mmCIF file of C-alpha atoms in Angstrom:
data_model
loop_
_atom_site.group_PDB
_atom_site.id
_atom_site.type_symbol
_atom_site.label_atom_id
_atom_site.label_comp_id
_atom_site.label_asym_id
_atom_site.label_seq_id
_atom_site.Cartn_x
_atom_site.Cartn_y
_atom_site.Cartn_z
ATOM 1 C CA MET A 102 -127.742 -102.856 101.260
ATOM 2 C CA ALA A 103 -128.154 -100.692 98.160
ATOM 3 C CA LYS A 104 -125.618 -97.923 97.720
ATOM 4 C CA SER A 105 -125.247 -94.855 95.567
ATOM 5 C CA VAL A 106 -122.430 -94.889 93.004
ATOM 6 C CA LEU A 107 -120.312 -91.805 92.331
ATOM 7 C CA ASP A 108 -117.947 -91.614 89.344
ATOM 8 C CA VAL A 109 -115.213 -88.972 89.432
ATOM 9 C CA TYR A 110 -113.094 -88.285 86.338
ATOM 10 C CA VAL A 111 -109.506 -87.249 87.000
ATOM 11 C CA ASN A 112 -107.015 -87.052 84.106
ATOM 12 C CA ASP A 113 -109.278 -89.178 81.905
ATOM 13 C CA LYS A 114 -109.407 -91.870 84.548
ATOM 14 C CA ILE A 115 -112.597 -92.939 86.332
ATOM 15 C CA HIS A 116 -112.557 -93.237 90.101
ATOM 16 C CA ARG A 117 -115.660 -94.989 91.386
ATOM 17 C CA PHE A 118 -116.902 -94.543 94.953
ATOM 18 C CA THR A 119 -119.965 -95.875 96.752
ATOM 19 C CA GLY A 120 -121.909 -94.266 99.539
ATOM 20 C CA PRO A 121 -125.367 -94.205 101.139
ATOM 21 C CA LYS A 122 -128.285 -93.301 98.895
ATOM 22 C CA ASP A 123 -130.790 -92.492 101.657
ATOM 23 C CA TRP A 124 -131.177 -92.337 105.423
ATOM 24 C CA ASN A 125 -131.753 -96.044 105.924
ATOM 25 C CA SER A 126 -128.648 -97.023 103.958
ATOM 26 C CA LEU A 127 -126.415 -95.069 106.340
ATOM 27 C CA THR A 128 -124.200 -97.036 108.686
ATOM 28 C CA ARG A 129 -124.137 -96.358 112.417
ATOM 29 C CA LYS A 130 -120.766 -94.645 112.007
ATOM 30 C CA GLU A 131 -122.070 -92.429 109.186
ATOM 31 C CA LEU A 132 -125.138 -91.438 111.206
ATOM 32 C CA LEU A 133 -122.981 -90.415 114.150
ATOM 33 C CA LEU A 134 -120.673 -88.495 111.808
ATOM 34 C CA TRP A 135 -123.667 -86.603 110.404
ATOM 35 C CA CYS A 136 -124.913 -85.839 113.922
ATOM 36 C CA GLY A 137 -121.458 -84.603 114.882
ATOM 37 C CA LEU A 138 -121.337 -82.317 111.842
ATOM 38 C CA GLY A 139 -124.758 -80.956 112.742
ATOM 39 C CA ARG A 140 -123.368 -79.769 116.064
ATOM 40 C CA GLN A 141 -120.715 -77.652 114.348
ATOM 41 C CA TYR A 142 -121.186 -74.010 113.378
ATOM 42 C CA LEU A 143 -120.974 -74.584 109.644
ATOM 43 C CA GLU A 144 -122.951 -73.506 106.616
ATOM 44 C CA VAL A 145 -125.347 -76.118 105.212
ATOM 45 C CA ASP A 146 -123.330 -76.552 101.988
ATOM 46 C CA GLN A 147 -120.152 -77.065 104.012
ATOM 47 C CA VAL A 148 -121.783 -79.755 106.123
ATOM 48 C CA LEU A 149 -123.096 -81.516 103.015
ATOM 49 C CA GLN A 150 -119.695 -81.380 101.314
ATOM 50 C CA ILE A 151 -117.912 -82.844 104.334
ATOM 51 C CA ALA A 152 -120.578 -85.547 104.595
ATOM 52 C CA ALA A 153 -120.118 -86.426 100.914
ATOM 53 C CA TYR A 154 -116.315 -86.642 101.168
ATOM 54 C CA SER A 155 -116.630 -88.819 104.263
ATOM 55 C CA PHE A 156 -119.513 -91.057 103.189
ATOM 56 C CA TYR A 157 -117.992 -91.756 99.759
ATOM 57 C CA ARG A 158 -114.495 -91.963 101.252
ATOM 58 C CA ILE A 159 -113.010 -89.685 98.619
ATOM 59 C CA PRO A 160 -109.238 -89.432 99.225
ATOM 60 C CA LYS A 161 -107.364 -86.122 99.112
ATOM 61 C CA SER A 162 -105.470 -87.336 96.043
ATOM 62 C CA VAL A 163 -108.752 -87.264 94.128
ATOM 63 C CA PHE A 164 -110.403 -84.338 95.876
ATOM 64 C CA ARG A 165 -107.574 -81.921 95.066
ATOM 65 C CA HIS A 166 -108.313 -82.435 91.355
ATOM 66 C CA PHE A 167 -111.923 -81.296 91.699
ATOM 67 C CA LYS A 168 -112.723 -78.391 89.416
ATOM 68 C CA ALA A 169 -114.536 -75.264 90.537
ATOM 69 C CA GLY A 170 -118.154 -76.049 91.305
ATOM 70 C CA GLU A 171 -117.747 -79.813 91.452
ATOM 71 C CA ASP A 172 -117.701 -79.773 95.247
ATOM 72 C CA LEU A 173 -120.988 -77.833 95.240
ATOM 73 C CA ALA A 174 -122.493 -80.369 92.852
ATOM 74 C CA LEU A 175 -121.419 -83.086 95.249
ATOM 75 C CA ALA A 176 -123.068 -81.249 98.144
ATOM 76 C CA ASP A 177 -126.228 -80.898 96.080
ATOM 77 C CA GLN A 178 -126.305 -84.681 95.643
ATOM 78 C CA MET A 179 -126.447 -85.043 99.442
ATOM 79 C CA LYS A 180 -129.482 -82.809 99.980
ATOM 80 C CA TRP A 181 -131.578 -85.837 100.885
ATOM 81 C CA LEU A 182 -129.907 -85.513 104.297
ATOM 82 C CA LEU A 183 -131.945 -82.360 104.915
ATOM 83 C CA ASP A 184 -135.218 -84.350 104.933
ATOM 84 C CA ASN A 185 -135.058 -86.807 107.806
ATOM 85 C CA LYS A 186 -136.557 -90.146 106.753
ATOM 86 C CA LEU A 187 -134.612 -92.353 109.148
ATOM 87 C CA THR A 188 -136.716 -95.297 110.327
ATOM 88 C CA ASN A 189 -134.060 -97.982 110.876
ATOM 89 C CA ASN A 190 -132.558 -98.172 114.331
ATOM 90 C CA LEU A 191 -128.946 -97.752 113.217
ATOM 91 C CA ILE A 192 -127.873 -97.182 116.812
ATOM 92 C CA GLY A 193 -128.965 -100.656 117.849
ATOM 93 C CA ARG A 194 -127.803 -100.829 121.426
ATOM 94 C CA ILE A 195 -125.714 -98.551 123.612
ATOM 95 C CA ARG A 196 -122.908 -99.887 125.784
ATOM 96 C CA ILE A 197 -121.736 -97.651 128.633
ATOM 97 C CA GLY A 198 -119.118 -99.442 130.708
ATOM 98 C CA TRP A 199 -120.662 -102.737 131.782
ATOM 99 C CA LYS A 200 -124.215 -101.560 131.114
ATOM 100 C CA VAL A 201 -126.054 -102.217 127.844
ATOM 101 C CA TYR A 202 -129.199 -100.382 126.756
ATOM 102 C CA TYR A 203 -131.298 -101.806 123.931
ATOM 103 C CA GLY A 204 -133.229 -99.646 121.505
ATOM 104 C CA PRO A 205 -136.635 -100.234 119.896
ATOM 105 C CA ALA A 206 -137.178 -102.001 116.587
ATOM 106 C CA ASN A 207 -137.106 -100.263 113.215
ATOM 107 C CA ARG A 208 -140.017 -97.835 112.720
ATOM 108 C CA LEU A 209 -140.649 -98.102 116.500
ATOM 109 C CA SER A 210 -142.661 -101.164 115.495
ATOM 110 C CA ASN A 211 -142.466 -102.823 118.916
ATOM 111 C CA LEU A 212 -143.517 -99.769 120.941
ATOM 112 C CA THR A 213 -146.815 -99.750 122.758
ATOM 113 C CA ILE A 214 -149.073 -96.724 122.366
ATOM 114 C CA GLY A 215 -148.316 -95.902 126.014
ATOM 115 C CA GLU A 216 -144.571 -95.853 125.298
ATOM 116 C CA TYR A 217 -145.120 -93.794 122.173
ATOM 117 C CA ARG A 218 -147.219 -91.293 124.118
ATOM 118 C CA ARG A 219 -144.472 -90.811 126.708
ATOM 119 C CA ALA A 220 -141.729 -90.553 124.065
ATOM 120 C CA ASP A 221 -143.744 -88.012 122.096
ATOM 121 C CA LEU A 222 -144.345 -85.823 125.140
ATOM 122 C CA PHE A 223 -140.600 -85.676 125.784
ATOM 123 C CA HIS A 224 -139.976 -84.928 122.113
ATOM 124 C CA GLN A 225 -142.541 -82.122 121.977
ATOM 125 C CA MET A 226 -141.231 -80.558 125.187
ATOM 126 C CA TYR A 227 -137.680 -80.637 123.840
ATOM 127 C CA ILE A 228 -138.727 -79.003 120.553
ATOM 128 C CA LYS A 229 -140.631 -76.317 122.449
ATOM 129 C CA THR A 230 -138.036 -75.533 125.131
ATOM 130 C CA GLY A 231 -134.716 -76.800 123.782
ATOM 131 C CA LYS A 232 -133.933 -78.207 127.238
ATOM 132 C CA LYS A 233 -131.601 -81.192 127.166
ATOM 133 C CA ASP A 234 -133.414 -82.886 130.063
ATOM 134 C CA TYR A 235 -136.379 -83.658 127.790
ATOM 135 C CA LEU A 236 -134.093 -85.180 125.163
ATOM 136 C CA LEU A 237 -132.542 -87.325 127.891
ATOM 137 C CA GLY A 238 -136.068 -88.406 128.869
ATOM 138 C CA LEU A 239 -136.733 -89.431 125.270
ATOM 139 C CA ALA A 240 -133.517 -91.476 125.181
ATOM 140 C CA ALA A 241 -134.335 -93.060 128.562
ATOM 141 C CA THR A 242 -137.796 -94.024 127.285
ATOM 142 C CA LEU A 243 -136.572 -95.652 124.080
ATOM 143 C CA PHE A 244 -133.322 -97.276 125.279
ATOM 144 C CA ARG A 245 -133.604 -99.631 128.218
ATOM 145 C CA GLU A 246 -131.849 -102.547 129.887
ATOM 146 C CA LYS A 247 -132.691 -106.133 128.964
ATOM 147 C CA GLY A 248 -135.461 -107.771 130.947
ATOM 148 C CA GLY A 249 -138.659 -107.819 128.924
ATOM 149 C CA ASN A 250 -140.913 -110.811 128.377
ATOM 150 C CA ALA A 251 -142.297 -109.763 124.991
ATOM 151 C CA VAL A 252 -141.380 -111.913 121.997
ATOM 152 C CA ASP A 253 -140.350 -108.904 119.908
ATOM 153 C CA ASP A 254 -138.791 -106.761 122.661
ATOM 154 C CA VAL A 255 -135.909 -107.601 125.009
ATOM 155 C CA ARG A 256 -136.161 -104.280 126.866
ATOM 156 C CA CYS A 257 -137.347 -104.139 130.466
ATOM 157 C CA GLU A 258 -140.773 -102.730 131.297
ATOM 158 C CA LEU A 259 -141.153 -98.972 131.082
ATOM 159 C CA THR A 260 -141.577 -97.379 134.503
ATOM 160 C CA GLU A 261 -141.464 -93.823 135.867
ATOM 161 C CA ASN A 262 -138.503 -94.566 138.147
ATOM 162 C CA GLY A 263 -136.655 -96.394 135.386
ATOM 163 C CA VAL A 264 -136.916 -93.437 132.999
ATOM 164 C CA SER A 265 -135.844 -91.012 135.724
ATOM 165 C CA ASN A 266 -132.818 -93.099 136.737
ATOM 166 C CA ARG A 267 -131.663 -93.711 133.170
ATOM 167 C CA ALA A 268 -132.071 -90.039 132.277
ATOM 168 C CA LYS A 269 -129.861 -89.048 135.227
ATOM 169 C CA PHE A 270 -127.235 -91.602 134.180
ATOM 170 C CA PHE A 271 -127.393 -90.616 130.499
ATOM 171 C CA LYS A 272 -126.897 -86.964 131.456
ATOM 172 C CA TRP A 273 -123.224 -87.541 132.211
ATOM 173 C CA ALA A 274 -122.586 -90.854 130.416
ATOM 174 C CA LEU A 275 -124.182 -90.357 126.981
ATOM 175 C CA HIS A 276 -122.242 -88.475 124.318
ATOM 176 C CA PRO A 277 -124.159 -85.493 122.844
ATOM 177 C CA THR A 278 -123.646 -86.871 119.322
ATOM 178 C CA LEU A 279 -125.298 -90.165 120.279
ATOM 179 C CA LEU A 280 -128.114 -88.258 121.951
ATOM 180 C CA LYS A 281 -128.652 -86.332 118.710
ATOM 181 C CA ALA A 282 -128.730 -89.609 116.759
ATOM 182 C CA ILE A 283 -131.484 -90.914 119.051
ATOM 183 C CA GLN A 284 -133.457 -87.740 118.432
ATOM 184 C CA LEU A 285 -133.108 -88.092 114.640
ATOM 185 C CA PHE A 286 -134.176 -91.736 114.794
ATOM 186 C CA TYR A 287 -137.288 -90.853 116.775
ATOM 187 C CA GLU A 288 -138.151 -87.868 114.563
ATOM 188 C CA GLY A 289 -137.792 -89.954 111.402
ATOM 189 C CA CYS A 290 -140.054 -92.689 112.789
ATOM 190 C CA ARG A 291 -142.582 -90.159 114.068
ATOM 191 C CA ALA A 292 -142.779 -88.486 110.641
ATOM 192 C CA ASP A 293 -143.221 -91.911 109.020
ATOM 193 C CA ILE A 294 -146.117 -92.744 111.361
ATOM 194 C CA VAL A 295 -147.794 -89.425 110.512
ATOM 195 C CA ARG A 296 -147.413 -90.220 106.787
ATOM 196 C CA ARG A 297 -148.910 -93.687 107.296
ATOM 197 C CA PHE A 298 -151.925 -92.423 109.236
ATOM 198 C CA PRO A 299 -152.731 -88.964 107.827
ATOM 199 C CA VAL A 300 -156.401 -89.134 108.824
ATOM 200 C CA VAL A 301 -155.381 -89.647 112.456
ATOM 201 C CA PHE A 302 -153.103 -86.633 112.593
ATOM 202 C CA GLN A 303 -154.999 -84.129 110.465
ATOM 203 C CA ALA A 304 -156.629 -81.228 112.276
ATOM 204 C CA PRO A 305 -160.403 -81.594 112.782
ATOM 205 C CA GLU A 306 -162.682 -79.585 110.510
ATOM 206 C CA GLY A 307 -163.083 -75.988 111.590
ATOM 207 C CA GLU A 308 -159.688 -75.851 113.272
ATOM 208 C CA GLY A 309 -156.818 -73.872 111.862
ATOM 209 C CA LYS A 310 -153.143 -74.699 111.927
ATOM 210 C CA PRO A 311 -151.890 -76.630 114.949
ATOM 211 C CA THR A 312 -150.979 -74.438 117.901
ATOM 212 C CA GLU A 313 -147.708 -74.558 119.795
ATOM 213 C CA SER A 314 -149.417 -76.273 122.718
ATOM 214 C CA ILE A 315 -148.270 -79.740 123.738
ATOM 215 C CA SER A 316 -150.448 -82.542 122.368
ATOM 216 C CA ASP A 317 -151.041 -85.434 124.768
ATOM 217 C CA LEU A 318 -152.465 -88.730 123.496
ATOM 218 C CA GLU A 319 -153.850 -89.673 126.920
ATOM 219 C CA ASP A 320 -157.374 -88.394 126.176
ATOM 220 C CA THR A 321 -157.369 -90.198 122.815
ATOM 221 C CA ILE A 322 -156.254 -93.464 124.422
ATOM 222 C CA LEU A 323 -158.891 -93.041 127.124
ATOM 223 C CA ALA A 324 -161.599 -92.277 124.550
ATOM 224 C CA TYR A 325 -160.940 -95.512 122.642
ATOM 225 C CA SER A 326 -160.578 -97.689 125.738
ATOM 226 C CA GLY A 327 -163.297 -100.072 126.809
ATOM 227 C CA GLY A 328 -163.801 -101.724 123.416
ATOM 228 C CA LYS A 329 -161.859 -104.480 121.723
ATOM 229 C CA LEU A 330 -158.583 -102.837 122.781
ATOM 230 C CA GLY A 331 -159.444 -103.405 126.454
ATOM 231 C CA ASN A 332 -159.572 -101.021 129.418
ATOM 232 C CA PHE A 333 -157.272 -98.009 129.710
ATOM 233 C CA GLU A 334 -154.277 -99.975 131.003
ATOM 234 C CA GLU A 335 -154.742 -102.716 128.423
ATOM 235 C CA THR A 336 -155.146 -100.170 125.628
ATOM 236 C CA ASN A 337 -151.906 -98.533 126.722
ATOM 237 C CA ARG A 338 -150.157 -101.858 126.149
ATOM 238 C CA ASN A 339 -151.441 -102.193 122.572
ATOM 239 C CA ASN A 340 -148.882 -101.924 119.796
ATOM 240 C CA VAL A 341 -148.627 -98.365 118.469
ATOM 241 C CA TYR A 342 -149.442 -99.447 114.889
ATOM 242 C CA ILE A 343 -152.410 -101.548 115.995
ATOM 243 C CA PHE A 344 -153.750 -98.611 117.993
ATOM 244 C CA PHE A 345 -153.397 -96.116 115.132
ATOM 245 C CA SER A 346 -154.901 -98.612 112.660
ATOM 246 C CA HIS A 347 -157.895 -99.009 114.967
ATOM 247 C CA LEU A 348 -158.159 -95.237 115.353
ATOM 248 C CA LYS A 349 -157.951 -94.781 111.573
ATOM 249 C CA GLN A 350 -160.833 -97.229 111.048
ATOM 250 C CA LYS A 351 -162.974 -95.469 113.645
ATOM 251 C CA ILE A 352 -162.347 -92.016 112.138
ATOM 252 C CA GLU A 353 -163.074 -93.237 108.604
ATOM 253 C CA GLU A 354 -166.236 -94.958 109.820
ATOM 254 C CA TYR A 355 -167.343 -91.741 111.538
ATOM 255 C CA ASN A 356 -166.652 -89.701 108.397
ATOM 256 C CA ARG A 357 -168.663 -92.119 106.236
ATOM 257 C CA ASN A 358 -171.637 -92.038 108.585
ATOM 258 C CA LYS A 359 -171.532 -88.257 108.748
ATOM 259 C CA LYS A 360 -172.150 -87.924 104.983
#
């Protein structure tokens, strides 16, 4: 895994440290540290400085020799943390007592469009209301017990009762820092999907900026059911990237024919 190199000069001697260069070169421990810092009431520069000292493992014996402004320069080097581009599942799996919950693949690449729709509804509701219950629903959708039959997914099938039961369990068993890490992972993947399929997510002509209303993919899934993706239930089980690729082709085809 590629790392960023930091050289610090103290008394004409070079001290070399290595740390993460972007979101996907973070370790699980570093991600959780960043999420923990984000829950503190600190200024942005303070959070970035602490992250830099921790990620590069700069000892106090070196830090105390920093000259005025060098700590701010170090914080400036960590500003990539302010633009979430996390797409690797650094959390992996969650063990709570004897129970183990497995997360999705990197980039959410093994999610179905039905799973993505449910996860995105929870995410949007959390962003709009700030209520923890919706964040717990997101975590319960993405992280599940083993039991699936899919080649690329060990997680059990997604069901209404399963999400509800896991969310109730996570409410008292899941640490808030880990819950925040799950949110960042989902947000990073969601932003990456939007970047990959801009034509799918752009507002239709004649419409202004997106409103604060909750966007549900159910009507879109229903509209593109019945073709090669199968009926509504079968379409729901299509891979999220296959579905958006199909949707992209249909939109581009429509735009070409409209000219």
